[in-house]
XYZ file of C-alpha atoms in Angstrom:
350
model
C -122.840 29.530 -79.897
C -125.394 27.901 -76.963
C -124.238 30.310 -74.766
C -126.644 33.006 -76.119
C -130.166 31.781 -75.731
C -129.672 30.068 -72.585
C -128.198 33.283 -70.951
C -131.531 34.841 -71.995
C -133.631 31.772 -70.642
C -131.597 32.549 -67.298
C -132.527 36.037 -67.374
C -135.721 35.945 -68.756
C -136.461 33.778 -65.592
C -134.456 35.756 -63.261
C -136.772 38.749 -63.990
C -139.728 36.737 -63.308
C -138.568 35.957 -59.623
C -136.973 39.570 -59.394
C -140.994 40.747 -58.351
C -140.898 37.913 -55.318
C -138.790 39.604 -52.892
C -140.136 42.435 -53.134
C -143.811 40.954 -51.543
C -141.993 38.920 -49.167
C -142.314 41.692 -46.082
C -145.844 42.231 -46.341
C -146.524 39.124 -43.867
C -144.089 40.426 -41.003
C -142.318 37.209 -38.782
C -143.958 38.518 -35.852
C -147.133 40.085 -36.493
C -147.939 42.653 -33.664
C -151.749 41.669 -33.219
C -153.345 41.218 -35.697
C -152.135 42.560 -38.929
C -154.521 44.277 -41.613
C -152.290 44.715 -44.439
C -153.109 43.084 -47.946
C -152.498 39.440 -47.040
C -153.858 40.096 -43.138
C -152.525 37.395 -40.141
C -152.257 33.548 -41.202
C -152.032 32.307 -37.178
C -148.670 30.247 -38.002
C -147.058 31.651 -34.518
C -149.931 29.750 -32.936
C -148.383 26.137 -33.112
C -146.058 26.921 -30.294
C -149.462 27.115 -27.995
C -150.387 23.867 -29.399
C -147.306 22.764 -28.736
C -147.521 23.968 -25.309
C -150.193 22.440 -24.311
C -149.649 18.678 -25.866
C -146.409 19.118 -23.673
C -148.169 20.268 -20.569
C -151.256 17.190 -21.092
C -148.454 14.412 -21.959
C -145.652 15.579 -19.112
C -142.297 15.133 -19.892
C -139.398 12.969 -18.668
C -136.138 13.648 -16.913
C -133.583 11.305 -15.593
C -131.066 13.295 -13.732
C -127.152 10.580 -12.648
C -125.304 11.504 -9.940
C -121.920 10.135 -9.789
C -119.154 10.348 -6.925
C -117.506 9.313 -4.095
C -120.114 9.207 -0.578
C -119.565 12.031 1.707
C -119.571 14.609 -1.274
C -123.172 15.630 -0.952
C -124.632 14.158 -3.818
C -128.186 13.691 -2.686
C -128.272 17.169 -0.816
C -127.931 18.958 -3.486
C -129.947 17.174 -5.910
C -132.715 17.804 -3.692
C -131.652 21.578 -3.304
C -131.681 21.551 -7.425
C -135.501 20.360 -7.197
C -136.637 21.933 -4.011
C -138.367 18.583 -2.554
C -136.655 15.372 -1.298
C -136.223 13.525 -4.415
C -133.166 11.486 -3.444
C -132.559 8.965 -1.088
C -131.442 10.752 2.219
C -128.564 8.856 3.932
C -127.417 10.421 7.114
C -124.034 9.090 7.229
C -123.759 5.119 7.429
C -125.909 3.435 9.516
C -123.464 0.430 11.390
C -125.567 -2.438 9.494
C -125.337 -0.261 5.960
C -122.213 -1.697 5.483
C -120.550 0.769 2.357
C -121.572 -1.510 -0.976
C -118.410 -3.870 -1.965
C -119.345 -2.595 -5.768
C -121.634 0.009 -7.444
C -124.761 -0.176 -6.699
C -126.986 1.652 -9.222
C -130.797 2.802 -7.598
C -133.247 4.974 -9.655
C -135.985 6.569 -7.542
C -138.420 8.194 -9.465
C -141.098 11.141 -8.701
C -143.478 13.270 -10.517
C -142.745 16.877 -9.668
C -145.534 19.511 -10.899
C -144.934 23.574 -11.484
C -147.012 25.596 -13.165
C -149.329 22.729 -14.816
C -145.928 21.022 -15.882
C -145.743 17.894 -14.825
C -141.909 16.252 -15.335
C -141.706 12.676 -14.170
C -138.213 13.024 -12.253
C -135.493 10.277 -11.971
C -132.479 10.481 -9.909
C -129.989 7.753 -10.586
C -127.797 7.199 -7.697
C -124.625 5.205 -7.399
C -123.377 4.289 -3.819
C -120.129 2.576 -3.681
C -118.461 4.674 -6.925
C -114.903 5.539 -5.114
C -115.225 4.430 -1.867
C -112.993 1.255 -2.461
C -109.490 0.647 -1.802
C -108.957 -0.698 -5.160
C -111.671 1.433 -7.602
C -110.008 0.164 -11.061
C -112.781 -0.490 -13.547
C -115.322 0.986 -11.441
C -117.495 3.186 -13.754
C -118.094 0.032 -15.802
C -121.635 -0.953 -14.112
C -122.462 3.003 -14.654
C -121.846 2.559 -18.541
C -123.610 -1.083 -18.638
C -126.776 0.549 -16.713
C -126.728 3.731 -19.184
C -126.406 1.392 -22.390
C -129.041 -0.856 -20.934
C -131.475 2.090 -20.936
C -130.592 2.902 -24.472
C -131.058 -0.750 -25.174
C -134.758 -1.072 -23.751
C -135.782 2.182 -25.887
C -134.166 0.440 -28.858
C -136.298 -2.696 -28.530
C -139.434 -0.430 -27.705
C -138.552 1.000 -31.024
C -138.089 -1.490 -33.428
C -141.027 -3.384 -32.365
C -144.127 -3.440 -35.162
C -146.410 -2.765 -32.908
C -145.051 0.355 -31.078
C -146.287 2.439 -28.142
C -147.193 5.863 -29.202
C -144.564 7.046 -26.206
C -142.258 4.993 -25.405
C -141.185 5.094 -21.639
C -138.073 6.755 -21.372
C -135.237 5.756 -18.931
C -132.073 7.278 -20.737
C -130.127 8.748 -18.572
C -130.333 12.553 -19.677
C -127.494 14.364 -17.394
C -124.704 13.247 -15.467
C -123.580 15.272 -12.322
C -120.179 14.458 -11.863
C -119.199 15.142 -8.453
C -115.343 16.295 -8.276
C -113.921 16.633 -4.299
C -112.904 19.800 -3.302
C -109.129 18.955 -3.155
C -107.837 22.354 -4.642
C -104.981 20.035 -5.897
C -106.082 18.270 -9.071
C -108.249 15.622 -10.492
C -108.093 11.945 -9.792
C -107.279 9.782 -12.025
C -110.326 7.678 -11.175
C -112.160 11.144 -12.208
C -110.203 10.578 -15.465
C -110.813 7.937 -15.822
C -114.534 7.878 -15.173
C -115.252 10.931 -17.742
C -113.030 9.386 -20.085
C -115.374 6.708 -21.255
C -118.471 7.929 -20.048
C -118.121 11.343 -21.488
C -119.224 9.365 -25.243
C -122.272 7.618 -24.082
C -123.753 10.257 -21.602
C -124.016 14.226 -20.782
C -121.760 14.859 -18.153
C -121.603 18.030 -16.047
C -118.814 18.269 -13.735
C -119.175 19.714 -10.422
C -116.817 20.812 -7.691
C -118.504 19.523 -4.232
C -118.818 20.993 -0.662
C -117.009 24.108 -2.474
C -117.191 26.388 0.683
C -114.330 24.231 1.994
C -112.526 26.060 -0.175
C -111.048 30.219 0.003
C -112.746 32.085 -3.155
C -108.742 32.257 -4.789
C -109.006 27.803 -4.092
C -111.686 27.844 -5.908
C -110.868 30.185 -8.845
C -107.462 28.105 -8.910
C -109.073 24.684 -8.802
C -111.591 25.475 -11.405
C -108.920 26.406 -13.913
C -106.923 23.185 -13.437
C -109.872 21.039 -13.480
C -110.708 22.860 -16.917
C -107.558 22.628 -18.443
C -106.914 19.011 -17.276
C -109.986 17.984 -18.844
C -108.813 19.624 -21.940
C -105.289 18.380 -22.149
C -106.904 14.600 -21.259
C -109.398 15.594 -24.825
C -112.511 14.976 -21.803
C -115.680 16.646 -23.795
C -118.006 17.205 -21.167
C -121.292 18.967 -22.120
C -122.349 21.569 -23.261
C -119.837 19.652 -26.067
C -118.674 22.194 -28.664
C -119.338 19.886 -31.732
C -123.094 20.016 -31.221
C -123.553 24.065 -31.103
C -126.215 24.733 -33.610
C -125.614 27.934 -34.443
C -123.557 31.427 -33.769
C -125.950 32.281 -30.247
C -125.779 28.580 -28.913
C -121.751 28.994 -29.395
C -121.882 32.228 -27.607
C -123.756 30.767 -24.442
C -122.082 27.880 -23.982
C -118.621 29.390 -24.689
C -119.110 31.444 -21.569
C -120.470 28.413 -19.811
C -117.659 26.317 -20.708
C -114.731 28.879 -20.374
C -116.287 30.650 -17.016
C -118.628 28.417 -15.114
C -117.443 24.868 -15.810
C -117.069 22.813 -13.476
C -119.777 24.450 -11.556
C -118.369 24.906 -7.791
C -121.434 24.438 -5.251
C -122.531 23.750 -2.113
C -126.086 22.089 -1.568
C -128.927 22.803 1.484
C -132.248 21.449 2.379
C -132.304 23.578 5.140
C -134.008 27.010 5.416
C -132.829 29.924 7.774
C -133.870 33.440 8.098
C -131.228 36.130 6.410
C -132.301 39.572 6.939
C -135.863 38.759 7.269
C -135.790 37.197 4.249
C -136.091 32.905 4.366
C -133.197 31.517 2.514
C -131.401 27.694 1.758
C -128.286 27.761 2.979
C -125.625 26.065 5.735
C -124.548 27.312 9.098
C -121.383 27.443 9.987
C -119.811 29.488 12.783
C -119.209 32.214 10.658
C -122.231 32.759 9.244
C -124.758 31.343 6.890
C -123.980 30.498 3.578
C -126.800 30.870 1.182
C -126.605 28.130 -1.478
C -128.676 30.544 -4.467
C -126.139 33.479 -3.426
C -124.013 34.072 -6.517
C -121.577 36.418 -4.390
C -121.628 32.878 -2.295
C -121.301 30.052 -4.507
C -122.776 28.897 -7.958
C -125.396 26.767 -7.100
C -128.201 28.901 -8.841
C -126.084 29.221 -12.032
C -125.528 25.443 -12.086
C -129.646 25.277 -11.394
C -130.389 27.693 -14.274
C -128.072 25.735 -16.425
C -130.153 22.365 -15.804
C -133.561 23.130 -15.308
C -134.478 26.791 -16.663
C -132.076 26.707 -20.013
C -130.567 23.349 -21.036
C -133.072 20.777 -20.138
C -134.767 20.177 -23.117
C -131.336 20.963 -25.075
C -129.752 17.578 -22.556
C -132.718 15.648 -23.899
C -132.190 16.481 -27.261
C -128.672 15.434 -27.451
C -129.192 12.402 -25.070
C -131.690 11.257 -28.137
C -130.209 12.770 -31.183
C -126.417 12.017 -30.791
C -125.593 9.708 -27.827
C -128.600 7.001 -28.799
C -127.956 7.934 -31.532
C -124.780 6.621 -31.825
C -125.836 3.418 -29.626
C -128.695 2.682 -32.533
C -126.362 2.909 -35.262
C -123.542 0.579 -33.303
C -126.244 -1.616 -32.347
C -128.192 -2.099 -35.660
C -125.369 -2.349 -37.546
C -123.447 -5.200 -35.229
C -126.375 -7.043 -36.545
C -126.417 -6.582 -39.778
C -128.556 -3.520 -40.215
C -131.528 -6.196 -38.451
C -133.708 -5.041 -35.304
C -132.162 -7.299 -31.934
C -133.953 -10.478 -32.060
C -132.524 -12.145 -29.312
C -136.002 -12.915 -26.928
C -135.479 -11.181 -23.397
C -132.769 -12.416 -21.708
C -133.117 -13.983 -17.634
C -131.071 -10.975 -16.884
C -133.165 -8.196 -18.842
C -136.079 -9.476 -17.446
C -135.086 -8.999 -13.387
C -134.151 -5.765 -14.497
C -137.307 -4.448 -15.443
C -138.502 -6.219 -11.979
């Protein structure tokens, strides 16, 4: 017998709202200049300028890992990615470099400027990863130096009195460098993406790929792929972050077509049909590293710099600290660390 009136409560308020939908187009998403229709332009599409330019006065972060054995080109082509000599150059061992007995872990930063963007630049290097007889455990410093960073943001955080920007040393990306074998992966590469593949963003990459005939490469990139799949190795972009139907669609293609990115790396210029061009001599020719028919370099670039950047930042912060926070807070029983700044913390930050 309640049934009755409250049916006609429900309608009598349904046909109140019916008129709202109906208004709802006269304040287009995108007005086209300035619209003079009854309710005119509001100026909401403006925040992305203000947005803009807070970005462009403050600068931005980006801490850029590369990982893998010596000899594979690491720092070439991370200067090739940023078009200045941003990592250490090492021409071969020197005889008093002796090759480090463990990982060694050096970040050299830079401030790089384009356009009135100023990025302050970090490339993580990690001499000695694979070059031992005996390279069991050897990622482990890698993880400790990546949870460290998380750790130091953490304390920044939970102080009382807090910066208004905290510094920030997380490790963003992870090139992991793969040797162009054409057989299969390691299992120190395994190994390594295994348990670093939860705490950081790792993007493989095949090395020194023009060692390799175009059907090698094809080949090798399909093995790697599916070996990374049947070890459940999640490199990114990872599928269980996709936001929505178009980020799925992207990354699908990067995932199923470009991963692991196959490259060769150049700080050298040469002239190609007038034109000056990176690339590498060799005696048949010069191969020029941002030539797609030549090898995917400038896809891997794109990927990093011109599309995912901001998108490796936001998962570095939103799900890999994330997930260190929450670990870390609640090993201490939901309390901020208090332990005072340990001996070993402090030379650290020396």
């Amino acid at each position: 017998p309640h049934a009755g009136p409250v049916e006609s409560k429900n309608e009598a308020a349904m046909s109140e709202l019916v008129p709202e939908p109906r208004q709802k187009p006269v304040v287009p998403m995108k007005p086209m200049g300035i619209n003079t229709s009854l309710l005119g332009y509001i100026g909401i599409d403006t925040i992305i300028e203000q947005m803009r330019k807070k970005t462009m006065k403050t600068g931005f972060d980006f801490n850029i890992m590369v990982v893998g054995q010596s000899g594979l080109g690491k720092s070439t082509l991370v200067n090739t990615l940023f078009k200045s000599q941003v990592s250490r150059k090492s021409s071969g061992w020197n005889r008093e470099e002796k090759i480090p007995k463990t990982v060694e872990i050096k970040a050299i930063g830079h401030v790089i400027e384009e356009g009135g963007v100023k990025m302050k630049l970090t490339v993580i290097d990690t001499p000695g990863f694979g070059d031992q007889i005996n390279n069991e455990n050897c990622w482990e410093p890698i993880e400790k130096y990546i949870n460290e960073q998380y750790e130091k943001f953490l304390k920044e955080e939970v102080n009382i009195a807090r910066k208004k920007r905290i510094p920030d040393t997380r490790v963003h990306c992870c090139l992991y460098f793969i040797s162009p074998t054409g057989h299969s992966l390691r299992p120190l590469d395994l190994e390594f993406m295994k348990h670093l593949s939860k705490v950081v963003n790792i993007i493989p990459v095949i090395a020194k790929a023009d060692t390799m005939t175009l059907e090698e490469k094809t080949e090798f990139k399909q093995r790697v792929r599916k070996e990374l799949e049947v070890n459940g190795i999640e490199f990114y972009p990872q599928k269980e972050f996709d936001e929505d139907l178009e980020d799925k669609t992207e990354n699908d293609k990067i995932r199923q077509e470009s991963m692991p990115f196959a490259v060769v790396g150049s700080d050298k210029e040469y002239q190609v049909n007038g034109k000056r061009v990176l690339g590498r001599k060799t005696p048949w020719g010069i191969i020029e590293v941002e030539n797609l028919n030549h090898c995917e370099f400038a896809l891997l670039r794109d990927f990093v710099i011109r599309t995912h950047l901001q998108d490796l930042k936001e998962v570095t912060h939103n799900i890999h600290y994330e997930t260190y926070r929450a670990k870390r807070l609640n090993g201490n029983g939901g309390l901020p660390p208090m332990t005072v700044e340990t001996e070993e913390n402090h030379e650290s930050n020396l």
